[in-house]
PDB file of C-alpha atoms in Angstrom:
ATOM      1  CA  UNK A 259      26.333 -25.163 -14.974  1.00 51.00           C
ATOM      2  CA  UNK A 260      23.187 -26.851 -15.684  1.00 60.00           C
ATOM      3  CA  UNK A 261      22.080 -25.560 -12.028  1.00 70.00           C
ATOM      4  CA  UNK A 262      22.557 -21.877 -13.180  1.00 72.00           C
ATOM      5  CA  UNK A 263      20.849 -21.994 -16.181  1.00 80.00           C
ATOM      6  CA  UNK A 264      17.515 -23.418 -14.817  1.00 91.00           C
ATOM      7  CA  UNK A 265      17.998 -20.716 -12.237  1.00 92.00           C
ATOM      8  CA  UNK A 266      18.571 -18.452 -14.244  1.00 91.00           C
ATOM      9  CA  UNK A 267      15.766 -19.479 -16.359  1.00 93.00           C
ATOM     10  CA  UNK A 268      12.743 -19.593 -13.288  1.00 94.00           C
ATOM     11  CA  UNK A 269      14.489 -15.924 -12.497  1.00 95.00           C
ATOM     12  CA  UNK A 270      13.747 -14.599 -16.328  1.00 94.00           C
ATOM     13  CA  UNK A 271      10.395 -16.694 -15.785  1.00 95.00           C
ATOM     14  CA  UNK A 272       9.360 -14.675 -12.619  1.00 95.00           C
ATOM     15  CA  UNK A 273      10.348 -11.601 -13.848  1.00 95.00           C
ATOM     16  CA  UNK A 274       8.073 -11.670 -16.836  1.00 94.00           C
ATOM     17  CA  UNK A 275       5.010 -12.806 -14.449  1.00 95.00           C
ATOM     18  CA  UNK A 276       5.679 -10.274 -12.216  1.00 94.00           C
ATOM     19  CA  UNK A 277       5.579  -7.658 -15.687  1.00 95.00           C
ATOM     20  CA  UNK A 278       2.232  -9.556 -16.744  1.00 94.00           C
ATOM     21  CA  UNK A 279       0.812  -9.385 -13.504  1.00 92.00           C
ATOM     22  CA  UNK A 280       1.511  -5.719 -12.704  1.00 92.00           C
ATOM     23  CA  UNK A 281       0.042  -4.821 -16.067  1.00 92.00           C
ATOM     24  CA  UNK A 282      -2.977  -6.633 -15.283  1.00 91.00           C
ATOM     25  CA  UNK A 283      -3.506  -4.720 -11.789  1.00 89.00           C
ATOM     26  CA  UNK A 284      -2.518  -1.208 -13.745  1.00 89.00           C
ATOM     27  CA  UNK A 285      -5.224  -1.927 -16.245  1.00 91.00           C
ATOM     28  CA  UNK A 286      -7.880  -2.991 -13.213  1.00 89.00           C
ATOM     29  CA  UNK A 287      -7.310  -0.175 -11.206  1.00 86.00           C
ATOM     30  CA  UNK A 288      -7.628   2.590 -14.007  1.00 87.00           C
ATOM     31  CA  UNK A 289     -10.980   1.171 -14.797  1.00 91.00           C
ATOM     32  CA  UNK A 290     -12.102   0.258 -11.201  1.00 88.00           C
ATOM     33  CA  UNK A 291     -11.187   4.612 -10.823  1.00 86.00           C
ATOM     34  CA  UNK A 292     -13.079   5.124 -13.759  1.00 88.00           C
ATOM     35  CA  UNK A 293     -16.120   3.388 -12.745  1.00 89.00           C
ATOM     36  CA  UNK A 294     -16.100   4.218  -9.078  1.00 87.00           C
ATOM     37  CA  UNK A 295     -15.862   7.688 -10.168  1.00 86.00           C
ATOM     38  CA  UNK A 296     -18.830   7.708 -12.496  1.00 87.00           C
ATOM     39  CA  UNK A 297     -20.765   6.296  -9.709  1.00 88.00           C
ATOM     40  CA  UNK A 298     -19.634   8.907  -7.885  1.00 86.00           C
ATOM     41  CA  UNK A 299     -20.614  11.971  -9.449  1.00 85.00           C
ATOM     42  CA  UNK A 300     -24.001  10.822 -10.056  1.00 88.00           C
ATOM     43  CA  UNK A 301     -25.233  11.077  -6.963  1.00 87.00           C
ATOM     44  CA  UNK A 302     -26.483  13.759  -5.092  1.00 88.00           C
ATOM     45  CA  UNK A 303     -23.549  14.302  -2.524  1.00 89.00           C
ATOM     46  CA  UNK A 304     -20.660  13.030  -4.645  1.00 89.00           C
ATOM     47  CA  UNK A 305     -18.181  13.772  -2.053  1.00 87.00           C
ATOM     48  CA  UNK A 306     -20.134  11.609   0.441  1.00 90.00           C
ATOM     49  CA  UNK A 307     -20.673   8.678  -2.016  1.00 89.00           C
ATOM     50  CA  UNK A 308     -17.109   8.361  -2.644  1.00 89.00           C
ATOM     51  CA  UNK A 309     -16.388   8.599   1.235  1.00 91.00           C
ATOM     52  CA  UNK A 310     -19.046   5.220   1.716  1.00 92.00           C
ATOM     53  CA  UNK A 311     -17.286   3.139  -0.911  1.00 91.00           C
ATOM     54  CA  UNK A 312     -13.883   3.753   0.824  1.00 92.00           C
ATOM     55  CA  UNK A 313     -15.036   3.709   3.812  1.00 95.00           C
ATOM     56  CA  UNK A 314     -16.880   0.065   2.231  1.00 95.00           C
ATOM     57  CA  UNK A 315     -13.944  -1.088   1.041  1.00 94.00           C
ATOM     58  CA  UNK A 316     -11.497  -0.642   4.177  1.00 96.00           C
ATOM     59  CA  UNK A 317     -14.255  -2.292   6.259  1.00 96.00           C
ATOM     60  CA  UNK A 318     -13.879  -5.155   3.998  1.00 95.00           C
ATOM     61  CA  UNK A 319     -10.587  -5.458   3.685  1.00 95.00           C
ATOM     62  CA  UNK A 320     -10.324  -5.844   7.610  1.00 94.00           C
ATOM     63  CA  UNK A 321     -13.246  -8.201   7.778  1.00 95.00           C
ATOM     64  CA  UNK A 322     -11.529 -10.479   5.304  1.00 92.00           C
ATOM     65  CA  UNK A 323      -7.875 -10.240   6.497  1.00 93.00           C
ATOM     66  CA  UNK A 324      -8.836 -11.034   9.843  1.00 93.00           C
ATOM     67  CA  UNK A 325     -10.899 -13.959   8.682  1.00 94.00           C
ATOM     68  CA  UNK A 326      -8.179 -15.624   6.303  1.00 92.00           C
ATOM     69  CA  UNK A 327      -5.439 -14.520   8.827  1.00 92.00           C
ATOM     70  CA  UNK A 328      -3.758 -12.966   5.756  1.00 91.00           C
ATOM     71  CA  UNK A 329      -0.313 -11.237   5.654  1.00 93.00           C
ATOM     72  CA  UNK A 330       0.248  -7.826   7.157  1.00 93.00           C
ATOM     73  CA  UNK A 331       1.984  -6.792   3.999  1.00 94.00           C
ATOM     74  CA  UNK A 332      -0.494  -7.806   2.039  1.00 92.00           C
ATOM     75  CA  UNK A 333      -2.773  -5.850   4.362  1.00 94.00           C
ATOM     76  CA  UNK A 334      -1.583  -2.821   4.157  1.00 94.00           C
ATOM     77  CA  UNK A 335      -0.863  -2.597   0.688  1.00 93.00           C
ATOM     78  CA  UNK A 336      -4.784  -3.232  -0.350  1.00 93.00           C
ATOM     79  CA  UNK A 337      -5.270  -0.356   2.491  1.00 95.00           C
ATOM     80  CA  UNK A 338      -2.938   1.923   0.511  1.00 94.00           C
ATOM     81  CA  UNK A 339      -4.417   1.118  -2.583  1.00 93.00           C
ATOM     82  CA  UNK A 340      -8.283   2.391  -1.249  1.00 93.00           C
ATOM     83  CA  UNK A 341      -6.161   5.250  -0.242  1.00 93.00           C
ATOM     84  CA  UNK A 342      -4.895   5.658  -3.440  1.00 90.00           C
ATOM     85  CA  UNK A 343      -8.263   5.010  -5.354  1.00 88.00           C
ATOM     86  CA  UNK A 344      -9.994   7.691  -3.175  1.00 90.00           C
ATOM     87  CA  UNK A 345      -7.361  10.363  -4.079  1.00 90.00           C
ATOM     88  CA  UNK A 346      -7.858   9.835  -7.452  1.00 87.00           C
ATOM     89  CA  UNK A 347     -11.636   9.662  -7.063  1.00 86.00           C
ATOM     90  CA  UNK A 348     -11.474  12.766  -4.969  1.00 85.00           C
ATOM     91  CA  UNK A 349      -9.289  14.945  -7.414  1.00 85.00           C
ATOM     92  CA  UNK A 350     -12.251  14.109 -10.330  1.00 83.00           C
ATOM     93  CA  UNK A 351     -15.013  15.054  -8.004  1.00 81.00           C
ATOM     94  CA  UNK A 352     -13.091  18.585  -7.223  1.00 73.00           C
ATOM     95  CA  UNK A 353     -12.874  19.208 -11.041  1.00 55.00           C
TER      96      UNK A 353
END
């Protein structure tokens, strides 16, 4: 019984890390979209800036996945997140 009440326990444990965790990314990407799209609309081709930190960003992502020899999930996900920031970036810039 002991057995099922640690696990039980580390379960309960996990949960609440992954809660503190995904509150921590919501909070970072809201103000990395805030600030990226500040940057953005400042310039003279707004459009075109937000297109170069994307396009920044994905190139990054590659160069350092391929280096570290990361996960493919992991991968992908941080590719559908700069797809996800340049939405949001994009729909502010159309306003």
């Amino acid at each position: 019984m002991a057995e099922s009440n640690t696990t039980d326990q580390v379960i309960a444990d996990m949960k609440r890390e992954i809660s503190e965790l995904s509150g921590l990314s919501l909070a970072t990407g809201v103000i990395l979209t805030q600030l990226l799209q500040k940057i953005a609309s400042r310039e003279m081709n707004p459009q075109g800036a937000a297109g170069q930190i994307v396009n920044n960003a994905r190139a990054a992502i590659e160069g350092f996945t391929t280096a570290q020899k990361s996960d493919p999930v992991m991968k992908a996900r941080a590719l559908e997140a700069v797809k996800q920031y340049e939405d949001q970036i994009r729909s502010v810039l159309r306003d």
